[in-house]
CSV table of C-alpha atoms in Angstrom, one decimal:
chain,number,residue,atom,x,y,z
A,8,MET,CA,-30.5,43.8,-149.2
A,9,SER,CA,-31.1,46.3,-146.4
A,10,ASP,CA,-34.7,45.8,-146.5
A,11,HIS,CA,-34.3,41.9,-145.9
A,12,TYR,CA,-35.3,40.3,-142.5
A,13,TYR,CA,-31.9,39.2,-142.1
A,14,SER,CA,-30.4,42.4,-142.4
A,15,LYS,CA,-28.8,44.3,-139.1
A,16,THR,CA,-30.7,47.6,-139.9
A,17,PRO,CA,-33.4,47.4,-142.2
A,18,GLY,CA,-33.8,50.3,-144.9
A,19,VAL,CA,-37.8,50.0,-144.8
A,20,SER,CA,-39.5,52.4,-142.9
A,21,SER,CA,-41.1,51.5,-139.6
A,22,ASN,CA,-44.9,50.6,-139.3
A,23,PRO,CA,-45.6,49.3,-136.0
A,24,GLN,CA,-48.7,46.7,-135.1
A,25,TRP,CA,-49.8,44.8,-132.5
A,26,TRP,CA,-51.6,41.5,-132.4
A,27,ASP,CA,-53.0,38.8,-130.5
A,28,PHE,CA,-51.9,35.1,-130.6
A,29,THR,CA,-52.3,31.6,-128.2
A,30,LEU,CA,-49.3,29.8,-128.5
A,31,ARG,CA,-48.8,26.5,-125.9
A,32,GLY,CA,-51.9,27.7,-124.5
A,33,HIS,CA,-50.5,30.9,-123.3
A,34,SER,CA,-52.1,33.9,-124.9
A,35,MET,CA,-49.8,36.1,-125.7
A,36,ARG,CA,-49.4,39.8,-127.4
A,37,PHE,CA,-46.8,40.5,-129.8
A,38,LYS,CA,-45.7,43.7,-131.4
A,39,THR,CA,-44.3,43.5,-134.8
A,40,ASP,CA,-43.1,45.6,-137.8
A,41,GLN,CA,-41.7,45.9,-141.3
A,42,GLY,CA,-38.5,44.4,-141.8
A,43,VAL,CA,-38.9,41.6,-139.9
A,44,PHE,CA,-39.7,38.1,-140.5
A,45,SER,CA,-43.4,37.4,-140.2
A,46,LYS,CA,-44.6,40.6,-139.5
A,47,ARG,CA,-48.4,40.3,-139.8
A,48,GLU,CA,-48.7,36.9,-137.7
A,49,VAL,CA,-46.9,33.8,-136.2
A,50,ASP,CA,-45.9,32.0,-139.7
A,51,PHE,CA,-47.2,28.6,-139.9
A,52,GLY,CA,-43.4,26.9,-139.7
A,53,SER,CA,-42.9,29.1,-136.6
A,54,ARG,CA,-46.4,27.6,-135.0
A,55,VAL,CA,-45.8,23.7,-135.6
A,56,LEU,CA,-42.1,24.1,-134.5
A,57,ILE,CA,-43.6,25.6,-131.3
A,58,GLU,CA,-46.5,23.4,-130.6
A,59,ALA,CA,-44.1,20.2,-131.7
A,60,PHE,CA,-41.1,21.2,-129.2
A,61,SER,CA,-40.7,19.3,-126.0
A,62,GLU,CA,-38.6,20.0,-122.9
A,63,PRO,CA,-35.3,18.3,-122.9
A,64,GLU,CA,-34.0,15.7,-120.5
A,65,VAL,CA,-30.6,17.9,-120.0
A,66,GLU,CA,-30.4,20.4,-118.0
A,67,GLY,CA,-29.1,24.0,-119.1
A,68,PRO,CA,-30.9,27.1,-121.1
A,69,ILE,CA,-32.3,27.3,-124.4
A,70,LEU,CA,-31.2,29.4,-127.4
A,71,ASP,CA,-33.9,30.4,-130.1
A,72,VAL,CA,-31.7,30.9,-133.0
A,73,GLY,CA,-33.4,34.1,-135.5
A,74,CYS,CA,-35.8,34.9,-133.1
A,75,GLY,CA,-37.2,37.6,-135.2
A,76,TYR,CA,-39.6,39.6,-132.6
A,77,GLY,CA,-39.7,36.6,-130.1
A,78,PRO,CA,-42.6,34.2,-131.1
A,79,ILE,CA,-40.7,31.2,-130.7
A,80,GLY,CA,-38.0,32.0,-127.6
A,81,LEU,CA,-41.1,34.1,-125.5
A,82,SER,CA,-43.8,31.2,-125.6
A,83,ILE,CA,-41.1,28.4,-124.9
A,84,ALA,CA,-39.6,30.6,-121.7
A,85,LYS,CA,-43.3,31.0,-120.7
A,86,SER,CA,-44.1,27.0,-120.9
A,87,PHE,CA,-40.6,26.3,-119.1
A,88,LYS,CA,-40.5,28.9,-116.5
A,89,ASN,CA,-37.3,27.0,-115.0
A,90,ARG,CA,-35.3,27.4,-118.0
A,91,GLU,CA,-33.3,30.5,-119.2
A,92,VAL,CA,-33.7,31.5,-122.8
A,93,HIS,CA,-31.6,33.1,-125.1
A,94,LEU,CA,-32.9,35.0,-128.2
A,95,ILE,CA,-30.7,36.1,-130.7
A,96,ASP,CA,-31.0,37.8,-134.3
A,97,VAL,CA,-29.0,39.8,-136.2
A,98,ASN,CA,-31.9,42.4,-137.0
A,99,ASN,CA,-31.8,45.1,-134.6
A,100,ARG,CA,-35.5,46.2,-135.4
A,101,ALA,CA,-35.9,42.6,-134.5
A,102,LEU,CA,-34.4,42.4,-131.1
A,103,ASP,CA,-35.9,45.7,-130.0
A,104,LEU,CA,-39.2,44.3,-130.5
A,105,ALA,CA,-38.6,40.8,-128.8
A,106,ARG,CA,-37.2,42.7,-125.5
A,107,GLU,CA,-40.5,44.5,-125.8
A,108,ASN,CA,-42.4,41.7,-126.0
A,109,ALA,CA,-41.0,40.0,-123.5
A,110,ILE,CA,-41.9,43.0,-121.2
A,111,GLN,CA,-45.0,43.1,-122.6
A,112,ASN,CA,-45.8,38.9,-122.1
A,113,GLU,CA,-44.3,39.3,-118.3
A,114,VAL,CA,-41.4,36.8,-119.2
A,115,SER,CA,-38.5,37.6,-117.6
A,116,SER,CA,-36.2,34.3,-118.0
A,117,VAL,CA,-34.6,35.9,-121.3
A,118,LYS,CA,-31.6,37.1,-122.6
A,119,VAL,CA,-31.7,39.3,-126.1
A,120,TYR,CA,-28.7,40.2,-127.8
A,121,GLU,CA,-27.6,40.5,-131.3
A,122,SER,CA,-26.1,37.7,-133.5
A,123,ASP,CA,-24.8,37.0,-136.9
A,124,CYS,CA,-25.8,33.0,-136.8
A,125,LEU,CA,-24.0,32.0,-133.4
A,126,ASP,CA,-20.7,33.9,-133.8
A,127,GLN,CA,-21.7,36.0,-130.7
A,128,VAL,CA,-23.0,33.3,-128.6
A,129,LYS,CA,-20.7,32.5,-125.6
A,130,PRO,CA,-19.8,28.7,-125.5
A,131,VAL,CA,-22.7,28.1,-123.2
A,132,ASN,CA,-23.9,24.3,-123.3
A,133,PHE,CA,-27.4,24.7,-124.4
A,134,ALA,CA,-30.0,21.8,-123.2
A,135,ALA,CA,-31.8,22.8,-126.8
A,136,ILE,CA,-31.7,24.9,-129.9
A,137,LEU,CA,-34.5,26.2,-132.1
A,138,THR,CA,-34.5,27.6,-135.4
A,139,ASN,CA,-36.8,28.6,-138.3
A,140,PRO,CA,-33.6,30.0,-140.4
A,141,PRO,CA,-33.6,32.5,-142.8
A,142,ILE,CA,-34.3,30.4,-146.2
A,143,ARG,CA,-33.7,33.4,-148.1
A,144,ALA,CA,-30.5,34.1,-146.9
A,145,GLY,CA,-29.7,31.0,-148.6
A,146,LYS,CA,-28.2,27.8,-148.3
A,147,GLU,CA,-24.5,28.4,-146.9
A,148,VAL,CA,-26.1,30.7,-144.0
A,149,VAL,CA,-28.5,27.8,-142.9
A,150,HIS,CA,-26.0,25.1,-143.1
A,151,ARG,CA,-23.9,27.3,-141.0
A,152,ILE,CA,-26.5,27.9,-138.2
A,153,LEU,CA,-26.7,24.0,-137.8
A,154,GLU,CA,-22.9,23.6,-137.5
A,155,GLN,CA,-22.4,26.4,-135.3
A,156,SER,CA,-26.0,25.3,-133.1
A,157,VAL,CA,-24.8,21.6,-132.6
A,158,ALA,CA,-21.2,22.6,-131.8
A,159,HIS,CA,-23.0,24.4,-128.8
A,160,LEU,CA,-25.1,22.1,-127.8
A,161,ALA,CA,-24.7,20.0,-124.4
A,162,PRO,CA,-24.0,16.5,-124.4
A,163,GLY,CA,-27.9,15.3,-125.2
A,164,GLY,CA,-29.0,18.6,-126.1
A,165,GLU,CA,-31.3,18.8,-129.2
A,166,LEU,CA,-31.5,21.0,-132.2
A,167,TRP,CA,-34.8,21.6,-133.5
A,168,VAL,CA,-35.5,22.9,-136.7
A,169,VAL,CA,-38.1,23.9,-139.0
A,170,ILE,CA,-38.1,23.8,-142.8
A,171,GLN,CA,-40.1,23.4,-145.9
A,172,LYS,CA,-39.2,20.5,-148.1
A,173,LYS,CA,-39.4,22.6,-151.2
A,174,GLN,CA,-36.9,24.9,-149.3
A,175,GLY,CA,-34.5,22.2,-148.4
A,176,ALA,CA,-35.9,20.1,-145.8
A,177,PRO,CA,-34.2,16.9,-147.0
A,178,SER,CA,-30.5,19.0,-147.5
A,179,ALA,CA,-30.9,19.6,-144.2
A,180,LYS,CA,-31.6,16.6,-142.9
A,181,ALA,CA,-28.3,15.5,-144.5
A,182,LYS,CA,-26.5,18.0,-143.4
A,183,LEU,CA,-27.5,17.2,-139.7
A,184,GLU,CA,-26.5,13.5,-140.5
A,185,GLU,CA,-23.0,14.5,-141.4
A,186,LEU,CA,-22.8,16.5,-137.8
A,187,VAL,CA,-24.5,13.9,-135.4
A,188,ARG,CA,-25.8,10.3,-135.7
A,189,ASP,CA,-29.3,10.9,-133.8
A,190,VAL,CA,-31.4,12.7,-136.3
A,191,GLU,CA,-35.3,12.5,-136.6
A,192,ILE,CA,-38.3,14.0,-138.4
A,193,VAL,CA,-40.7,14.8,-135.3
A,194,GLU,CA,-43.5,16.0,-137.5
A,195,LYS,CA,-44.8,16.6,-140.9
A,196,LYS,CA,-47.1,19.0,-141.6
A,197,LYS,CA,-48.4,20.9,-144.8
A,198,GLY,CA,-44.7,20.6,-146.4
A,199,TYR,CA,-42.9,21.6,-143.6
A,200,PHE,CA,-40.6,19.7,-141.8
A,201,ILE,CA,-39.7,19.6,-137.3
A,202,LEU,CA,-35.8,18.2,-137.6
A,203,LYS,CA,-34.6,17.3,-134.1
A,204,ALA,CA,-30.6,16.3,-134.0
A,205,ARG,CA,-29.6,15.4,-130.6
A,206,ARG,CA,-25.7,15.5,-129.9
A,207,ILE,CA,-24.4,12.7,-127.5
Protein backbone atom coordinates (compact mmCIF):
# COMPACT_ATOMS: atom_id res chain seq x y z
CA MET A 1 0.00 0.00 0.00
CA SER A 2 2.86 2.39 0.77
CA ASP A 3 3.96 2.30 -2.88
CA HIS A 4 0.68 3.74 -4.19
CA TYR A 5 0.47 7.37 -5.28
CA TYR A 6 -2.42 7.89 -2.85
CA SER A 7 -0.26 6.88 0.13
CA LYS A 8 0.90 9.58 2.55
CA THR A 9 4.52 8.43 2.36
CA PRO A 10 5.44 6.44 -0.78
CA GLY A 11 7.67 3.48 0.02
CA VAL A 12 9.31 3.40 -3.41
CA SER A 13 12.73 5.04 -3.62
CA SER A 14 13.01 8.55 -5.01
CA ASN A 15 14.26 8.95 -8.59
CA PRO A 16 13.30 12.47 -9.71
CA GLN A 17 13.20 13.58 -13.32
CA TRP A 18 12.36 16.78 -15.17
CA TRP A 19 10.46 17.35 -18.38
CA ASP A 20 8.67 20.13 -20.29
CA PHE A 21 5.03 20.33 -21.29
CA THR A 22 2.77 22.94 -22.87
CA LEU A 23 -0.55 23.39 -21.06
CA ARG A 24 -3.18 25.99 -21.97
CA GLY A 25 -0.57 27.63 -24.19
CA HIS A 26 2.01 27.95 -21.41
CA SER A 27 5.38 26.24 -21.65
CA MET A 28 5.91 24.64 -18.25
CA ARG A 29 8.68 22.58 -16.67
CA PHE A 30 7.84 19.89 -14.12
CA LYS A 31 9.83 17.82 -11.69
CA THR A 32 8.23 14.48 -10.92
CA ASP A 33 9.23 11.29 -9.14
CA GLN A 34 8.41 7.68 -8.40
CA GLY A 35 5.48 7.14 -6.02
CA VAL A 36 3.61 10.07 -7.60
CA PHE A 37 0.75 9.82 -10.08
CA SER A 38 1.75 9.88 -13.75
CA LYS A 39 5.45 10.28 -13.15
CA ARG A 40 6.51 10.12 -16.82
CA GLU A 41 4.23 12.76 -18.36
CA VAL A 42 1.08 14.78 -17.81
CA ASP A 43 -1.47 11.99 -18.16
CA PHE A 44 -4.02 12.21 -20.95
CA GLY A 45 -7.04 12.57 -18.65
CA SER A 46 -5.50 15.51 -16.80
CA ARG A 47 -4.63 17.17 -20.10
CA VAL A 48 -8.21 16.86 -21.34
CA LEU A 49 -9.48 18.35 -18.06
CA ILE A 50 -6.98 21.21 -18.13
CA GLU A 51 -7.84 22.20 -21.69
CA ALA A 52 -11.61 21.79 -21.24
CA PHE A 53 -11.83 23.93 -18.10
CA SER A 54 -13.34 27.39 -18.39
CA GLU A 55 -13.28 30.07 -15.72
CA PRO A 56 -16.46 30.15 -13.61
CA GLU A 57 -18.59 33.27 -13.46
CA VAL A 58 -18.61 33.43 -9.65
CA GLU A 59 -15.84 34.98 -7.57
CA GLY A 60 -13.58 32.97 -5.33
CA PRO A 61 -10.58 30.64 -5.26
CA ILE A 62 -10.08 27.40 -7.18
CA LEU A 63 -9.15 24.01 -5.70
CA ASP A 64 -7.21 21.11 -7.25
CA VAL A 65 -8.03 17.88 -5.36
CA GLY A 66 -5.33 15.20 -5.62
CA CYS A 67 -2.89 17.61 -7.20
CA GLY A 68 0.06 15.23 -7.52
CA TYR A 69 3.13 17.20 -8.63
CA GLY A 70 0.81 20.02 -9.71
CA PRO A 71 0.08 20.12 -13.47
CA ILE A 72 -3.66 20.84 -13.14
CA GLY A 73 -3.54 23.43 -10.37
CA LEU A 74 -0.41 25.18 -11.60
CA SER A 75 -1.56 25.45 -15.22
CA ILE A 76 -4.92 26.83 -14.06
CA ALA A 77 -3.16 29.34 -11.76
CA LYS A 78 -0.94 30.36 -14.67
CA SER A 79 -4.01 30.95 -16.85
CA PHE A 80 -6.15 32.80 -14.30
CA LYS A 81 -3.71 34.94 -12.35
CA ASN A 82 -6.48 36.83 -10.54
CA ARG A 83 -7.55 33.61 -8.76
CA GLU A 84 -5.94 31.99 -5.74
CA VAL A 85 -5.55 28.27 -6.39
CA HIS A 86 -5.33 25.66 -3.61
CA LEU A 87 -3.53 22.36 -4.36
CA ILE A 88 -4.11 19.44 -2.01
CA ASP A 89 -2.91 15.85 -1.85
CA VAL A 90 -2.41 13.13 0.76
CA ASN A 91 1.03 12.27 -0.71
CA ASN A 92 3.84 14.26 0.94
CA ARG A 93 6.29 13.61 -1.91
CA ALA A 94 3.74 14.96 -4.39
CA LEU A 95 3.20 18.08 -2.28
CA ASP A 96 6.93 18.80 -2.11
CA LEU A 97 7.09 18.48 -5.90
CA ALA A 98 4.07 20.74 -6.38
CA ARG A 99 5.70 23.42 -4.24
CA GLU A 100 8.97 23.13 -6.18
CA ASN A 101 7.11 23.20 -9.51
CA ALA A 102 5.22 26.33 -8.46
CA ILE A 103 8.55 28.09 -7.93
CA GLN A 104 10.02 26.66 -11.13
CA ASN A 105 7.06 27.95 -13.18
CA GLU A 106 6.85 31.30 -11.36
CA VAL A 107 3.37 30.67 -10.02
CA SER A 108 2.86 32.53 -6.75
CA SER A 109 -0.93 32.61 -6.37
CA VAL A 110 -1.15 29.09 -4.91
CA LYS A 111 -1.47 27.37 -1.55
CA VAL A 112 -0.16 23.80 -1.39
CA TYR A 113 -1.06 21.65 1.63
CA GLU A 114 -1.82 18.14 2.80
CA SER A 115 -5.38 16.87 2.95
CA ASP A 116 -6.92 13.40 2.95
CA CYS A 117 -9.70 13.98 0.43
CA LEU A 118 -10.99 17.40 1.60
CA ASP A 119 -10.82 16.63 5.33
CA GLN A 120 -8.20 19.33 6.03
CA VAL A 121 -9.69 21.95 3.72
CA LYS A 122 -11.16 24.84 5.66
CA PRO A 123 -14.75 25.76 4.79
CA VAL A 124 -13.88 28.04 1.89
CA ASN A 125 -16.47 28.70 -0.82
CA PHE A 126 -14.61 27.70 -3.98
CA ALA A 127 -15.64 29.07 -7.36
CA ALA A 128 -14.35 25.88 -8.99
CA ILE A 129 -12.91 22.55 -7.93
CA LEU A 130 -11.04 20.29 -10.34
CA THR A 131 -10.12 16.66 -9.76
CA ASN A 132 -8.65 13.69 -11.54
CA PRO A 133 -9.69 11.37 -8.69
CA PRO A 134 -7.57 8.41 -7.52
CA ILE A 135 -9.51 5.60 -9.16
CA ARG A 136 -7.23 2.94 -7.68
CA ALA A 137 -8.13 4.10 -4.18
CA GLY A 138 -11.64 2.73 -4.80
CA LYS A 139 -15.16 3.92 -5.53
CA GLU A 140 -15.82 4.86 -1.90
CA VAL A 141 -12.91 7.33 -1.88
CA VAL A 142 -13.87 8.78 -5.27
CA HIS A 143 -17.47 9.35 -4.17
CA ARG A 144 -16.28 10.88 -0.89
CA ILE A 145 -14.22 13.38 -2.90
CA LEU A 146 -17.31 14.22 -5.00
CA GLU A 147 -19.50 14.70 -1.91
CA GLN A 148 -16.96 16.83 -0.07
CA SER A 149 -16.17 18.89 -3.17
CA VAL A 150 -19.80 19.82 -3.76
CA ALA A 151 -20.06 20.84 -0.09
CA HIS A 152 -17.08 23.20 -0.53
CA LEU A 153 -18.45 25.00 -3.60
CA ALA A 154 -19.79 28.52 -3.49
CA PRO A 155 -23.33 29.02 -4.79
CA GLY A 156 -22.93 28.83 -8.57
CA GLY A 157 -19.55 27.13 -8.15
CA GLU A 158 -18.54 24.26 -10.41
CA LEU A 159 -16.95 20.87 -9.83
CA TRP A 160 -14.96 19.57 -12.82
CA VAL A 161 -14.11 15.85 -12.86
CA VAL A 162 -12.22 13.72 -15.37
CA ILE A 163 -12.89 9.99 -15.29
CA GLN A 164 -12.77 7.16 -17.80
CA LYS A 165 -16.02 5.53 -18.82
CA LYS A 166 -14.64 2.07 -18.01
CA GLN A 167 -13.40 3.27 -14.62
CA GLY A 168 -16.70 4.63 -13.37
CA ALA A 169 -17.80 7.72 -15.31
CA PRO A 170 -21.50 6.65 -15.37
CA SER A 171 -21.40 5.92 -11.62
CA ALA A 172 -19.70 9.26 -10.89
CA LYS A 173 -22.26 11.13 -12.99
CA ALA A 174 -25.11 9.38 -11.15
CA LYS A 175 -23.51 10.29 -7.81
CA LEU A 176 -23.20 13.93 -8.82
CA GLU A 177 -26.84 13.98 -9.91
CA GLU A 178 -27.75 12.88 -6.39
CA LEU A 179 -25.86 15.88 -5.02
CA VAL A 180 -26.79 18.66 -7.47
CA ARG A 181 -29.37 19.12 -10.22
CA ASP A 182 -27.07 20.69 -12.80
CA VAL A 183 -24.67 18.04 -14.16
CA GLU A 184 -23.37 17.88 -17.72
CA ILE A 185 -20.82 15.99 -19.79
CA VAL A 186 -18.60 18.76 -21.14
CA GLU A 187 -16.42 16.54 -23.30
CA LYS A 188 -15.74 12.93 -24.25
CA LYS A 189 -12.32 12.03 -25.60
CA LYS A 190 -10.77 8.58 -26.05
CA GLY A 191 -12.95 7.10 -23.32
CA TYR A 192 -12.46 9.99 -20.89
CA PHE A 193 -15.45 12.00 -19.70
CA ILE A 194 -15.24 15.57 -18.40
CA LEU A 195 -18.13 16.06 -15.98
CA LYS A 196 -19.19 19.45 -14.68
CA ALA A 197 -21.52 19.76 -11.71
CA ARG A 198 -22.81 23.21 -10.76
CA ARG A 199 -24.04 24.00 -7.27
CA ILE A 200 -27.16 26.14 -7.37
